[in-house]
Amino acid sequence: MITYKEKLSLLGDMIELSKVDGKVHEREYEFIKMVAEELNVRDTDFEELFSLPNELLVFKSEFKRIEHFYRLALLSHCDNHHHEREHEFMHQLGLKLGLNPFSIKRVLLEMEKSPTRMIEPDVLLRIFSEQHN
């Protein structure tokens, strides 16, 4: 279970990503809001995140870092407009999270190829585990 501070940081990362192209699109906002509700984040705290600088927290668990990266990758595709700055943001964030650069690139490519912009959880985990060998 993640702490409330970790939940806020996760949402802050999502907000930072959504701002990369200069505008938080309605679909991006709704997606982030839905995640906030799932995480039981108070509405006032959620709204305040849009005006505060974000502090990146890196999860100790690799699984949590992969999950966080994938959640952000989904957000980057939810408005059907994938900006080049979003791609760069995702790559840099993945590196800050301590994820393998080849896996980051491969996940983003697989998502681009997918008609739904989603990849199966087992494929996601396999991509990251292949780099451990």
PDB file of C-alpha atoms in Angstrom:
ATOM      1  CA  MET A   1       0.000   0.000   0.000  1.00  0.00           C
ATOM      2  CA  ILE A   2       1.336   3.427  -0.883  1.00  0.00           C
ATOM      3  CA  THR A   3       1.245   6.386   1.470  1.00  0.00           C
ATOM      4  CA  TYR A   4      -0.899   9.467   0.934  1.00  0.00           C
ATOM      5  CA  LYS A   5       2.250  11.454   0.072  1.00  0.00           C
ATOM      6  CA  GLU A   6       3.137   8.862  -2.584  1.00  0.00           C
ATOM      7  CA  LYS A   7      -0.378   9.106  -3.996  1.00  0.00           C
ATOM      8  CA  LEU A   8      -0.040  12.888  -4.282  1.00  0.00           C
ATOM      9  CA  SER A   9       3.348  12.529  -5.951  1.00  0.00           C
ATOM     10  CA  LEU A  10       1.953  10.040  -8.444  1.00  0.00           C
ATOM     11  CA  LEU A  11      -0.869  12.430  -9.320  1.00  0.00           C
ATOM     12  CA  GLY A  12       1.622  15.297  -9.497  1.00  0.00           C
ATOM     13  CA  ASP A  13       3.635  13.360 -12.092  1.00  0.00           C
ATOM     14  CA  MET A  14       0.465  12.816 -14.077  1.00  0.00           C
ATOM     15  CA  ILE A  15      -0.353  16.526 -13.937  1.00  0.00           C
ATOM     16  CA  GLU A  16       3.188  17.462 -15.018  1.00  0.00           C
ATOM     17  CA  LEU A  17       2.896  15.134 -17.995  1.00  0.00           C
ATOM     18  CA  SER A  18      -0.473  16.541 -18.970  1.00  0.00           C
ATOM     19  CA  LYS A  19       0.978  20.080 -18.955  1.00  0.00           C
ATOM     20  CA  VAL A  20       3.923  19.230 -21.235  1.00  0.00           C
ATOM     21  CA  ASP A  21       2.105  20.221 -24.428  1.00  0.00           C
ATOM     22  CA  GLY A  22       0.946  23.502 -22.894  1.00  0.00           C
ATOM     23  CA  LYS A  23      -2.616  22.532 -22.022  1.00  0.00           C
ATOM     24  CA  VAL A  24      -4.346  20.037 -19.770  1.00  0.00           C
ATOM     25  CA  HIS A  25      -6.918  18.498 -22.099  1.00  0.00           C
ATOM     26  CA  GLU A  26     -10.317  17.575 -20.693  1.00  0.00           C
ATOM     27  CA  ARG A  27      -9.753  13.832 -21.262  1.00  0.00           C
ATOM     28  CA  GLU A  28      -6.414  14.056 -19.445  1.00  0.00           C
ATOM     29  CA  TYR A  29      -8.039  15.889 -16.528  1.00  0.00           C
ATOM     30  CA  GLU A  30     -10.839  13.308 -16.328  1.00  0.00           C
ATOM     31  CA  PHE A  31      -8.337  10.448 -16.401  1.00  0.00           C
ATOM     32  CA  ILE A  32      -6.240  11.980 -13.606  1.00  0.00           C
ATOM     33  CA  LYS A  33      -9.389  12.756 -11.602  1.00  0.00           C
ATOM     34  CA  MET A  34     -10.508   9.137 -11.949  1.00  0.00           C
ATOM     35  CA  VAL A  35      -7.133   7.931 -10.642  1.00  0.00           C
ATOM     36  CA  ALA A  36      -7.354  10.401  -7.742  1.00  0.00           C
ATOM     37  CA  GLU A  37     -10.777   9.051  -6.823  1.00  0.00           C
ATOM     38  CA  GLU A  38      -9.489   5.463  -6.974  1.00  0.00           C
ATOM     39  CA  LEU A  39      -6.640   6.485  -4.654  1.00  0.00           C
ATOM     40  CA  ASN A  40      -9.082   8.199  -2.266  1.00  0.00           C
ATOM     41  CA  VAL A  41      -7.358  11.580  -2.578  1.00  0.00           C
ATOM     42  CA  ARG A  42      -9.357  14.487  -1.180  1.00  0.00           C
ATOM     43  CA  ASP A  43     -10.761  16.862  -3.838  1.00  0.00           C
ATOM     44  CA  THR A  44      -9.077  19.893  -2.277  1.00  0.00           C
ATOM     45  CA  ASP A  45      -5.693  18.166  -2.294  1.00  0.00           C
ATOM     46  CA  PHE A  46      -6.229  17.066  -5.894  1.00  0.00           C
ATOM     47  CA  GLU A  47      -7.074  20.559  -7.137  1.00  0.00           C
ATOM     48  CA  GLU A  48      -4.158  22.070  -5.215  1.00  0.00           C
ATOM     49  CA  LEU A  49      -1.726  19.798  -7.084  1.00  0.00           C
ATOM     50  CA  PHE A  50      -2.315  21.796 -10.277  1.00  0.00           C
ATOM     51  CA  SER A  51      -0.645  24.854  -8.739  1.00  0.00           C
ATOM     52  CA  LEU A  52       2.166  23.224  -6.754  1.00  0.00           C
ATOM     53  CA  PRO A  53       5.577  22.056  -7.978  1.00  0.00           C
ATOM     54  CA  ASN A  54       5.766  18.272  -7.969  1.00  0.00           C
ATOM     55  CA  GLU A  55       8.266  16.271  -5.944  1.00  0.00           C
ATOM     56  CA  LEU A  56       9.187  13.004  -7.664  1.00  0.00           C
ATOM     57  CA  LEU A  57       9.133  10.070  -5.279  1.00  0.00           C
ATOM     58  CA  VAL A  58      10.779   6.905  -6.521  1.00  0.00           C
ATOM     59  CA  PHE A  59       9.137   3.716  -5.276  1.00  0.00           C
ATOM     60  CA  LYS A  60      11.454   1.061  -3.860  1.00  0.00           C
ATOM     61  CA  SER A  61       9.582  -1.736  -5.588  1.00  0.00           C
ATOM     62  CA  GLU A  62      10.440  -2.137  -9.268  1.00  0.00           C
ATOM     63  CA  PHE A  63       6.907  -3.365  -9.898  1.00  0.00           C
ATOM     64  CA  LYS A  64       5.489  -0.111  -8.475  1.00  0.00           C
ATOM     65  CA  ARG A  65       7.886   1.938 -10.629  1.00  0.00           C
ATOM     66  CA  ILE A  66       6.826   0.004 -13.748  1.00  0.00           C
ATOM     67  CA  GLU A  67       3.165   0.413 -12.810  1.00  0.00           C
ATOM     68  CA  HIS A  68       3.650   4.153 -12.317  1.00  0.00           C
ATOM     69  CA  PHE A  69       5.481   4.495 -15.642  1.00  0.00           C
ATOM     70  CA  TYR A  70       2.743   2.602 -17.491  1.00  0.00           C
ATOM     71  CA  ARG A  71      -0.027   4.623 -15.872  1.00  0.00           C
ATOM     72  CA  LEU A  72       1.676   7.801 -17.106  1.00  0.00           C
ATOM     73  CA  ALA A  73       2.165   6.299 -20.557  1.00  0.00           C
ATOM     74  CA  LEU A  74      -1.576   5.603 -20.713  1.00  0.00           C
ATOM     75  CA  LEU A  75      -2.273   9.198 -19.763  1.00  0.00           C
ATOM     76  CA  SER A  76      -0.013  10.446 -22.545  1.00  0.00           C
ATOM     77  CA  HIS A  77      -2.258   8.666 -25.055  1.00  0.00           C
ATOM     78  CA  CYS A  78      -5.691   9.367 -23.575  1.00  0.00           C
ATOM     79  CA  ASP A  79      -6.282  12.588 -25.515  1.00  0.00           C
ATOM     80  CA  ASN A  80      -5.441  10.898 -28.853  1.00  0.00           C
ATOM     81  CA  HIS A  81      -2.696  13.467 -29.341  1.00  0.00           C
ATOM     82  CA  HIS A  82       0.774  12.226 -28.483  1.00  0.00           C
ATOM     83  CA  HIS A  83       3.087  15.227 -28.447  1.00  0.00           C
ATOM     84  CA  GLU A  84       6.852  14.746 -28.930  1.00  0.00           C
ATOM     85  CA  ARG A  85       7.494  16.528 -25.607  1.00  0.00           C
ATOM     86  CA  GLU A  86       5.288  13.936 -23.893  1.00  0.00           C
ATOM     87  CA  HIS A  87       7.439  11.182 -25.368  1.00  0.00           C
ATOM     88  CA  GLU A  88      10.607  12.881 -24.106  1.00  0.00           C
ATOM     89  CA  PHE A  89       9.003  13.484 -20.691  1.00  0.00           C
ATOM     90  CA  MET A  90       8.106   9.788 -20.460  1.00  0.00           C
ATOM     91  CA  HIS A  91      11.610   8.697 -21.371  1.00  0.00           C
ATOM     92  CA  GLN A  92      13.221  11.049 -18.827  1.00  0.00           C
ATOM     93  CA  LEU A  93      10.744  10.061 -16.124  1.00  0.00           C
ATOM     94  CA  GLY A  94      11.425   6.379 -16.749  1.00  0.00           C
ATOM     95  CA  LEU A  95      15.135   7.023 -16.299  1.00  0.00           C
ATOM     96  CA  LYS A  96      14.506   8.974 -13.077  1.00  0.00           C
ATOM     97  CA  LEU A  97      12.462   6.027 -11.843  1.00  0.00           C
ATOM     98  CA  GLY A  98      15.490   3.818 -12.439  1.00  0.00           C
ATOM     99  CA  LEU A  99      13.928   1.828 -15.271  1.00  0.00           C
ATOM    100  CA  ASN A 100      15.960   0.326 -18.089  1.00  0.00           C
ATOM    101  CA  PRO A 101      16.198   2.738 -21.076  1.00  0.00           C
ATOM    102  CA  PHE A 102      15.753  -0.064 -23.622  1.00  0.00           C
ATOM    103  CA  SER A 103      12.620  -1.277 -21.848  1.00  0.00           C
ATOM    104  CA  ILE A 104      11.240   2.265 -21.678  1.00  0.00           C
ATOM    105  CA  LYS A 105      11.708   2.693 -25.417  1.00  0.00           C
ATOM    106  CA  ARG A 106      10.219  -0.700 -26.195  1.00  0.00           C
ATOM    107  CA  VAL A 107       7.122  -0.134 -24.049  1.00  0.00           C
ATOM    108  CA  LEU A 108       6.479   3.221 -25.702  1.00  0.00           C
ATOM    109  CA  LEU A 109       6.896   1.645 -29.162  1.00  0.00           C
ATOM    110  CA  GLU A 110       4.554  -1.237 -28.314  1.00  0.00           C
ATOM    111  CA  MET A 111       1.935   1.232 -27.118  1.00  0.00           C
ATOM    112  CA  GLU A 112       2.270   3.235 -30.346  1.00  0.00           C
ATOM    113  CA  LYS A 113       1.698   0.077 -32.400  1.00  0.00           C
ATOM    114  CA  SER A 114      -1.334  -1.010 -30.396  1.00  0.00           C
ATOM    115  CA  PRO A 115      -4.700   0.174 -31.758  1.00  0.00           C
ATOM    116  CA  THR A 116      -5.918   0.688 -28.184  1.00  0.00           C
ATOM    117  CA  ARG A 117      -2.587   2.202 -27.045  1.00  0.00           C
ATOM    118  CA  MET A 118      -2.565  -0.424 -24.304  1.00  0.00           C
ATOM    119  CA  ILE A 119      -0.422  -3.504 -23.803  1.00  0.00           C
ATOM    120  CA  GLU A 120      -1.196  -6.576 -21.763  1.00  0.00           C
ATOM    121  CA  PRO A 121       0.252  -6.664 -18.227  1.00  0.00           C
ATOM    122  CA  ASP A 122       2.231  -9.848 -18.920  1.00  0.00           C
ATOM    123  CA  VAL A 123       3.808  -8.235 -22.013  1.00  0.00           C
ATOM    124  CA  LEU A 124       4.675  -5.128 -19.995  1.00  0.00           C
ATOM    125  CA  LEU A 125       6.368  -7.139 -17.263  1.00  0.00           C
ATOM    126  CA  ARG A 126       8.129  -9.390 -19.779  1.00  0.00           C
ATOM    127  CA  ILE A 127       9.645  -6.351 -21.534  1.00  0.00           C
ATOM    128  CA  PHE A 128      11.168  -5.144 -18.279  1.00  0.00           C
ATOM    129  CA  SER A 129      12.220  -8.600 -17.082  1.00  0.00           C
ATOM    130  CA  GLU A 130      14.038  -9.381 -20.357  1.00  0.00           C
ATOM    131  CA  GLN A 131      16.550  -6.671 -19.532  1.00  0.00           C
ATOM    132  CA  HIS A 132      17.477  -8.409 -16.270  1.00  0.00           C
ATOM    133  CA  ASN A 133      19.127 -11.281 -18.127  1.00  0.00           C
TER     134      ASN A 133
END
